[in-house]
Short mmCIF file of C-alpha atoms in Angstrom, two decimals:
data_model
loop_
_atom_site.label_atom_id
_atom_site.label_comp_id
_atom_site.label_asym_id
_atom_site.label_seq_id
_atom_site.Cartn_x
_atom_site.Cartn_y
_atom_site.Cartn_z
CA MET A 16 -2.39 2.86 -11.85
CA HIS A 17 1.25 2.15 -11.21
CA ASN A 18 3.02 -1.20 -11.74
CA LEU A 19 -0.35 -2.92 -12.16
CA TYR A 20 -0.45 -6.44 -13.57
CA ALA A 21 -3.35 -8.62 -14.68
CA PHE A 22 -3.27 -12.40 -14.20
CA THR A 23 -5.89 -13.88 -16.50
CA GLY A 24 -7.10 -17.43 -16.93
CA VAL A 25 -6.92 -18.18 -20.65
CA ASP A 26 -7.15 -21.14 -23.00
CA SER A 27 -3.66 -20.72 -24.36
CA GLY A 28 -0.77 -18.61 -23.13
CA ASP A 29 2.83 -18.42 -22.05
CA TRP A 30 2.19 -20.24 -18.78
CA ARG A 31 0.37 -23.56 -19.12
CA VAL A 32 -1.53 -24.65 -16.01
CA LEU A 33 -0.37 -27.86 -14.36
CA SER A 34 -2.75 -27.73 -11.39
CA VAL A 35 -5.12 -25.43 -9.49
CA ASP A 36 -5.45 -26.47 -5.85
CA PRO A 37 -7.70 -24.65 -3.39
CA ILE A 38 -5.66 -24.71 -0.19
CA ARG A 39 -8.12 -22.78 1.95
CA GLY A 40 -11.46 -21.11 1.23
CA GLU A 41 -13.17 -20.58 -2.08
CA PRO A 42 -11.39 -22.10 -5.11
CA LEU A 43 -10.58 -20.50 -8.43
CA GLY A 44 -12.10 -21.92 -11.61
CA ALA A 45 -9.99 -24.28 -13.69
CA VAL A 46 -8.24 -22.71 -16.64
CA ARG A 47 -5.73 -24.05 -19.17
CA ALA A 48 -3.18 -21.26 -19.02
CA VAL A 49 -2.43 -17.97 -17.25
CA ASP A 50 -1.53 -14.79 -19.04
CA VAL A 51 0.46 -12.19 -17.06
CA ALA A 52 0.57 -8.69 -18.49
CA PRO A 53 0.89 -5.06 -17.43
CA ALA A 54 -2.53 -3.44 -17.14
CA GLN A 55 -3.71 0.15 -17.26
CA GLY A 56 -6.76 -0.40 -15.11
CA ILE A 57 -9.14 -2.97 -13.70
CA ALA A 58 -11.61 -4.45 -16.17
CA PRO A 59 -14.33 -7.10 -15.66
CA ALA A 60 -13.21 -10.68 -16.28
CA ARG A 61 -14.49 -12.51 -19.34
CA PRO A 62 -17.41 -14.86 -18.62
CA GLY A 63 -16.19 -18.29 -17.59
CA SER A 64 -12.72 -17.10 -16.70
CA TRP A 65 -11.08 -14.94 -14.05
CA THR A 66 -8.65 -12.06 -13.88
CA LEU A 67 -6.75 -11.15 -10.74
CA TYR A 68 -4.94 -7.83 -10.37
CA GLY A 69 -1.95 -6.86 -8.28
CA GLN A 70 0.63 -4.10 -8.01
CA MET A 71 4.32 -4.19 -7.36
CA SER A 72 5.13 -1.85 -4.47
CA ASN A 73 7.69 -1.34 -1.73
CA LEU A 74 8.22 -4.12 0.82
CA ARG A 75 6.28 -3.54 4.02
CA TYR A 76 8.29 -5.51 6.60
CA ALA A 77 11.89 -6.06 5.49
CA ALA A 78 14.48 -4.44 7.76
CA ARG A 79 17.72 -3.01 6.39
CA THR A 80 19.81 -6.17 6.81
CA GLU A 81 17.07 -8.29 5.28
CA LEU A 82 16.55 -5.91 2.38
CA ALA A 83 20.29 -5.85 1.70
CA ALA A 84 20.43 -9.65 1.75
CA LEU A 85 17.44 -9.90 -0.57
CA ARG A 86 18.88 -7.39 -3.01
CA ALA A 87 22.24 -9.16 -3.01
CA ARG A 88 20.85 -12.63 -3.61
CA GLN A 89 17.55 -12.49 -5.46
CA GLU A 90 17.29 -12.92 -9.21
CA PRO A 91 14.73 -11.44 -11.55
CA LEU A 92 11.71 -13.16 -13.08
CA GLY A 93 12.05 -14.47 -16.61
CA ARG A 94 15.27 -16.48 -16.30
CA PRO A 95 15.54 -18.93 -19.22
CA LEU A 96 16.01 -21.94 -16.91
CA ALA A 97 13.04 -21.04 -14.71
CA LEU A 98 10.44 -23.09 -16.57
CA ARG A 99 8.14 -23.57 -13.60
CA ALA A 100 6.08 -21.03 -11.75
CA ALA A 101 3.63 -20.97 -8.86
CA MET A 102 0.95 -18.30 -8.60
CA ILE A 103 -0.47 -18.32 -5.09
CA PRO A 104 -3.10 -15.67 -4.36
CA ILE A 105 -3.67 -15.14 -0.63
CA LYS A 106 -6.24 -13.32 1.47
CA LYS A 107 -5.53 -12.59 5.12
CA SER A 108 -8.17 -12.15 7.81
CA ALA A 109 -9.61 -8.94 9.23
CA ALA A 110 -7.75 -9.82 12.45
CA TRP A 111 -4.44 -9.48 10.57
CA TRP A 112 -5.31 -6.11 9.13
CA ASN A 113 -6.47 -4.82 12.51
CA LEU A 114 -3.00 -5.45 13.95
CA ALA A 115 -0.52 -2.62 14.32
CA GLN A 116 2.65 -2.53 12.21
CA ASP A 117 4.88 -3.82 15.02
CA GLU A 118 2.52 -6.72 15.70
CA ARG A 119 2.36 -7.69 12.03
CA ARG A 120 6.13 -7.41 11.75
CA ALA A 121 6.64 -9.57 14.87
CA ILE A 122 4.41 -12.31 13.49
CA PHE A 123 5.85 -12.02 9.98
CA GLU A 124 9.49 -12.19 10.90
CA GLU A 125 10.41 -12.65 14.57
CA LEU A 126 7.85 -15.46 14.96
CA SER A 127 7.46 -16.81 11.41
CA HIS A 128 10.86 -15.96 9.86
CA HIS A 129 9.20 -15.25 6.55
CA THR A 130 12.14 -13.38 4.98
CA ALA A 131 14.76 -15.59 6.62
CA ILE A 132 13.13 -18.73 5.21
CA GLY A 133 12.78 -17.20 1.75
CA LEU A 134 16.45 -16.21 1.77
CA GLU A 135 17.50 -19.84 2.16
CA TYR A 136 16.00 -20.60 -1.25
CA LEU A 137 17.68 -17.75 -3.09
CA PRO A 138 18.71 -17.45 -5.82
CA ALA A 139 17.00 -20.68 -6.93
CA VAL A 140 13.45 -19.49 -6.31
CA ALA A 141 12.77 -16.04 -7.76
CA ARG A 142 9.83 -14.28 -6.17
CA GLN A 143 7.63 -11.28 -6.82
CA LEU A 144 4.85 -10.01 -4.59
CA TYR A 145 1.87 -8.16 -6.04
CA HIS A 146 -0.41 -6.16 -3.69
CA SER A 147 -4.14 -6.49 -4.31
CA ARG A 148 -5.98 -5.49 -1.14
CA ASP A 149 -6.21 -1.76 -1.85
CA LEU A 150 -7.51 -2.60 -5.31
CA GLY A 151 -10.65 -4.09 -3.76
CA GLU A 152 -9.64 -7.49 -5.12
CA PRO A 153 -10.85 -10.87 -3.74
CA PHE A 154 -7.27 -11.61 -2.60
CA ASP A 155 -4.88 -9.36 -0.65
CA PHE A 156 -1.76 -10.53 -2.50
CA ILE A 157 -0.66 -12.51 -5.49
CA THR A 158 2.60 -14.26 -4.78
CA TRP A 159 4.55 -15.43 -7.84
CA PHE A 160 7.53 -17.78 -7.79
CA GLU A 161 9.75 -18.99 -10.65
CA TYR A 162 12.25 -21.82 -10.51
CA ALA A 163 13.95 -24.48 -12.60
CA PRO A 164 12.40 -27.98 -12.61
CA ASP A 165 15.48 -29.19 -10.71
CA ASP A 166 14.55 -26.87 -7.85
CA ALA A 167 10.90 -27.99 -7.66
CA GLU A 168 11.44 -30.08 -4.53
CA ALA A 169 13.23 -27.28 -2.78
CA PHE A 170 10.33 -25.01 -3.64
CA GLU A 171 7.87 -27.47 -2.04
CA ARG A 172 9.90 -27.40 1.17
CA LEU A 173 9.91 -23.59 1.12
CA LEU A 174 6.12 -23.56 0.77
CA ALA A 175 5.60 -26.17 3.47
CA ARG A 176 7.72 -24.19 5.90
CA LEU A 177 5.88 -20.94 5.21
CA ARG A 178 2.48 -22.60 5.55
CA ALA A 179 3.47 -23.98 8.93
CA THR A 180 4.18 -20.53 10.37
CA SER A 181 2.09 -18.46 12.77
CA GLU A 182 1.65 -15.94 10.00
CA TRP A 183 -0.27 -18.49 7.96
CA SER A 184 -2.92 -18.83 10.68
CA PHE A 185 -4.12 -15.43 9.41
CA VAL A 186 -4.55 -16.70 5.85
CA GLU A 187 -8.23 -17.31 5.18
CA ARG A 188 -8.13 -17.91 1.45
CA GLU A 189 -5.33 -19.42 -0.62
CA VAL A 190 -5.24 -21.05 -4.04
CA ASP A 191 -2.14 -22.74 -5.43
CA VAL A 192 -1.77 -22.52 -9.22
CA ARG A 193 1.21 -24.33 -10.76
CA LEU A 194 2.48 -23.40 -14.17
CA GLU A 195 4.92 -24.49 -16.83
CA ARG A 196 6.43 -22.06 -19.29
CA ARG A 197 5.65 -22.72 -22.93
CA THR A 198 8.98 -23.30 -24.65
CA MET B 6 -10.56 0.19 -6.54
CA HIS B 7 -11.10 0.18 -2.83
CA ASN B 8 -11.68 3.23 -0.61
CA LEU B 9 -10.64 5.51 -3.47
CA TYR B 10 -11.37 9.23 -3.23
CA ALA B 11 -11.06 12.01 -5.78
CA PHE B 12 -10.06 15.55 -4.73
CA THR B 13 -11.06 17.88 -7.53
CA GLY B 14 -10.47 21.57 -8.00
CA VAL B 15 -13.87 23.08 -8.86
CA ASP B 16 -15.52 26.49 -9.15
CA SER B 17 -18.06 25.84 -6.44
CA GLY B 18 -18.25 23.09 -3.84
CA ASP B 19 -18.54 22.13 -0.20
CA TRP B 20 -15.01 23.25 0.62
CA ARG B 21 -14.18 26.81 -0.44
CA VAL B 22 -10.47 27.47 -0.98
CA LEU B 23 -8.87 30.03 1.32
CA SER B 24 -5.31 29.63 0.00
CA VAL B 25 -3.08 27.36 -2.11
CA ASP B 26 0.55 27.63 -1.05
CA PRO B 27 3.34 25.70 -2.76
CA ILE B 28 5.59 24.74 0.16
CA ARG B 29 8.13 22.80 -1.88
CA GLY B 30 8.37 21.83 -5.54
CA GLU B 31 5.85 22.32 -8.30
CA PRO B 32 2.66 24.18 -7.27
CA LEU B 33 -0.94 23.24 -7.90
CA GLY B 34 -3.13 25.54 -10.00
CA ALA B 35 -5.42 27.93 -8.17
CA VAL B 36 -9.01 26.79 -7.82
CA ARG B 37 -12.01 28.25 -5.99
CA ALA B 38 -13.18 25.12 -4.20
CA VAL B 39 -12.32 21.46 -3.68
CA ASP B 40 -14.79 18.63 -4.10
CA VAL B 41 -14.03 15.40 -2.22
CA ALA B 42 -15.93 12.32 -3.33
CA PRO B 43 -15.61 8.54 -3.50
CA ALA B 44 -14.40 7.45 -6.93
CA GLN B 45 -14.65 4.20 -8.86
CA GLY B 46 -11.51 4.74 -10.88
CA ILE B 47 -9.00 7.27 -12.08
CA ALA B 48 -10.19 9.63 -14.80
CA PRO B 49 -8.37 12.47 -16.57
CA ALA B 50 -8.78 15.89 -14.96
CA ARG B 51 -10.87 18.54 -16.68
CA PRO B 52 -8.83 21.10 -18.63
CA GLY B 53 -7.79 23.99 -16.44
CA SER B 54 -8.36 22.10 -13.21
CA TRP B 55 -6.81 19.18 -11.33
CA THR B 56 -7.95 15.98 -9.66
CA LEU B 57 -5.84 14.13 -7.13
CA TYR B 58 -6.65 10.58 -6.07
CA GLY B 59 -5.91 8.72 -2.86
CA GLN B 60 -6.96 5.60 -1.02
CA MET B 61 -7.64 4.97 2.62
CA SER B 62 -5.60 1.96 3.75
CA ASN B 63 -4.03 0.47 6.87
CA LEU B 64 -1.45 2.52 8.76
CA ARG B 65 2.11 1.56 7.85
CA TYR B 66 4.08 2.59 10.95
CA ALA B 67 1.88 2.79 14.04
CA ALA B 68 2.83 0.34 16.78
CA ARG B 69 0.22 -1.24 19.05
CA THR B 70 0.39 1.38 21.81
CA GLU B 71 0.24 4.19 19.26
CA LEU B 72 -2.63 2.61 17.35
CA ALA B 73 -4.57 2.12 20.58
CA ALA B 74 -3.98 5.75 21.57
CA LEU B 75 -5.05 6.97 18.13
CA ARG B 76 -8.20 4.86 18.15
CA ALA B 77 -9.10 6.06 21.64
CA ARG B 78 -8.64 9.74 20.93
CA GLN B 79 -9.21 10.51 17.27
CA GLU B 80 -12.53 11.78 15.97
CA PRO B 81 -14.03 11.26 12.54
CA LEU B 82 -14.13 13.70 9.66
CA GLY B 83 -17.32 15.69 9.16
CA ARG B 84 -17.84 17.07 12.68
CA PRO B 85 -20.25 20.04 12.54
CA LEU B 86 -17.81 22.36 14.34
CA ALA B 87 -14.88 21.45 12.09
CA LEU B 88 -15.39 24.25 9.56
CA ARG B 89 -11.76 24.41 8.48
CA ALA B 90 -9.74 21.88 6.57
CA ALA B 91 -6.22 21.56 5.20
CA MET B 92 -5.46 19.35 2.22
CA ILE B 93 -1.71 18.84 2.01
CA PRO B 94 -0.53 16.53 -0.76
CA ILE B 95 3.03 15.31 -0.26
CA LYS B 96 5.60 13.49 -2.36
CA LYS B 97 8.61 11.88 -0.73
CA SER B 98 11.95 11.28 -2.43
CA ALA B 99 13.28 8.09 -4.02
CA ALA B 100 15.73 7.95 -1.11
CA TRP B 101 12.80 7.52 1.29
CA TRP B 102 11.26 4.71 -0.72
CA ASN B 103 14.60 2.92 -1.01
CA LEU B 104 14.81 2.67 2.77
CA ALA B 105 13.84 -0.52 4.56
CA GLN B 106 10.77 -0.65 6.82
CA ASP B 107 12.78 -0.37 10.05
CA GLU B 108 14.70 2.64 8.71
CA ARG B 109 11.49 4.41 7.64
CA ARG B 110 9.89 3.62 10.99
CA ALA B 111 12.92 4.94 12.89
CA ILE B 112 12.86 8.23 11.01
CA PHE B 113 9.05 8.49 11.17
CA GLU B 114 8.65 7.89 14.87
CA GLU B 115 11.80 7.40 16.96
CA LEU B 116 13.49 10.41 15.33
CA SER B 117 10.56 12.54 14.16
CA HIS B 118 7.81 11.53 16.63
CA HIS B 119 5.21 11.83 13.90
CA THR B 120 2.46 9.93 15.71
CA ALA B 121 3.39 11.28 19.13
CA ILE B 122 3.15 14.87 17.88
CA GLY B 123 -0.16 14.20 16.15
CA LEU B 124 -1.59 12.68 19.33
CA GLU B 125 -1.02 15.93 21.21
CA TYR B 126 -3.53 17.64 18.93
CA LEU B 127 -6.27 15.03 19.28
CA PRO B 128 -9.19 15.17 19.32
CA ALA B 129 -9.14 18.80 18.11
CA VAL B 130 -7.50 18.06 14.75
CA ALA B 131 -9.14 15.16 12.92
CA ARG B 132 -6.92 13.57 10.30
CA GLN B 133 -7.21 11.16 7.41
CA LEU B 134 -4.37 9.88 5.26
CA TYR B 135 -4.96 8.88 1.64
CA HIS B 136 -2.30 6.81 -0.17
CA SER B 137 -1.52 7.83 -3.75
CA ARG B 138 1.89 6.45 -4.68
CA ASP B 139 0.75 3.07 -5.95
CA LEU B 140 -1.89 4.82 -8.04
CA GLY B 141 0.87 6.41 -10.13
CA GLU B 142 -0.21 9.83 -8.86
CA PRO B 143 2.01 12.96 -8.80
CA PHE B 144 1.94 12.89 -4.98
CA ASP B 145 2.55 9.91 -2.66
CA PHE B 146 -0.05 10.96 -0.09
CA ILE B 147 -2.90 13.35 0.43
CA THR B 148 -3.11 14.38 4.06
CA TRP B 149 -6.43 15.87 5.15
CA PHE B 150 -7.06 17.65 8.44
CA GLU B 151 -10.30 19.10 9.87
CA TYR B 152 -10.61 21.42 12.84
CA ALA B 153 -12.72 24.17 14.35
CA PRO B 154 -11.67 27.79 13.66
CA ASP B 155 -10.80 28.07 17.37
CA ASP B 156 -8.18 25.35 16.89
CA ALA B 157 -6.57 26.95 13.84
CA GLU B 158 -3.54 28.21 15.76
CA ALA B 159 -2.96 24.84 17.36
CA PHE B 160 -3.09 23.29 13.91
CA GLU B 161 -0.39 25.72 12.68
CA ARG B 162 1.86 24.60 15.53
CA LEU B 163 1.23 20.95 14.69
CA LEU B 164 2.22 21.60 11.07
CA ALA B 165 5.30 23.59 12.01
CA ARG B 166 6.50 20.82 14.29
CA LEU B 167 6.00 18.12 11.66
CA ARG B 168 7.74 20.19 8.99
CA ALA B 169 10.76 20.62 11.27
CA THR B 170 11.31 16.86 11.62
CA SER B 171 13.94 14.67 9.98
CA GLU B 172 11.13 12.90 8.15
CA TRP B 173 10.31 16.11 6.30
CA SER B 174 13.80 16.26 4.77
CA PHE B 175 12.52 13.45 2.53
CA VAL B 176 9.57 15.53 1.30
CA GLU B 177 10.34 16.83 -2.17
CA ARG B 178 6.95 18.23 -3.11
CA GLU B 179 4.29 19.69 -0.84
CA VAL B 180 1.34 21.98 -1.47
CA ASP B 181 -0.77 23.42 1.34
CA VAL B 182 -4.44 23.98 0.44
CA ARG B 183 -6.60 25.61 3.11
CA LEU B 184 -10.35 25.26 3.01
CA GLU B 185 -13.49 26.50 4.69
CA ARG B 186 -16.67 24.47 4.79
CA ARG B 187 -19.65 26.05 3.08
CA THR B 188 -22.32 26.47 5.74
#
């Protein structure tokens, strides 16, 4: 398995849980912290907790100009000032996955401006997408955002704008986990 | 792991090996047969043999009209008359994976007519793509074709046309394994 990461609900870890909100569909169990670590393979979760898996991979929709803008402006995870994180696992509907590439792209960008909206919040909000669907996971993606406390309000506006898009009408399960880095 | 398949070189199996030709890059070891089976996870290969893994997933480039044409005309694997198969694992270059989605799509279809060429050989040549790159495999894809002996020449023309495309200039490793179904 390549670029595989495990996100595990734990009692104590680098990322302390501030809240776990089920936005749509089945919730995730409450945990006190989330541990994020590279994984070699998929293992059963411990009783009473959960582990979600995802893989870093190539972007599926970004066009050349968008990719160039992202690469020029985005910052990596792990910045010292980025003490807040949001882990938002998402599952899209069968209707989404039955669409052709051009239809998904049109909804993702031409209609929903997913990349264009995200670019407005760079470099403040660092972002990493982990792919889960081909792993047979309960979610299709784990989205991970990191930002400084001063940028928390901007991050809420980013999220609100994305959730209001046409693309989000294909989201059938979403949980919003907010985290604070242990310092 | 979801829709994961293992392709294993064996001494005896449902698909007898007719030939193993290294087209580009490092070859695969000679084996007498190939076993194709659903897999739960990735396991080390037996000494002296090889196992390649791949996953069925959604198509990454097909536009709506192409997807509709494929769905209307393609036939499934396992047809009784399809006694021949070709297993062609392929690895593309880092340059390919650094391209944006629109650039890959333009090379794949507008320039190379990958889907359009494949459609000309439907329903005679059944095809299934297995994705391997995100598994950390030595190849990015395993392409699998099945056809009747009477369609073998048509299949050679299909392959020759695909290999002559711009897309193929990004292929840095390719092995061509031909198989005959045990009857």
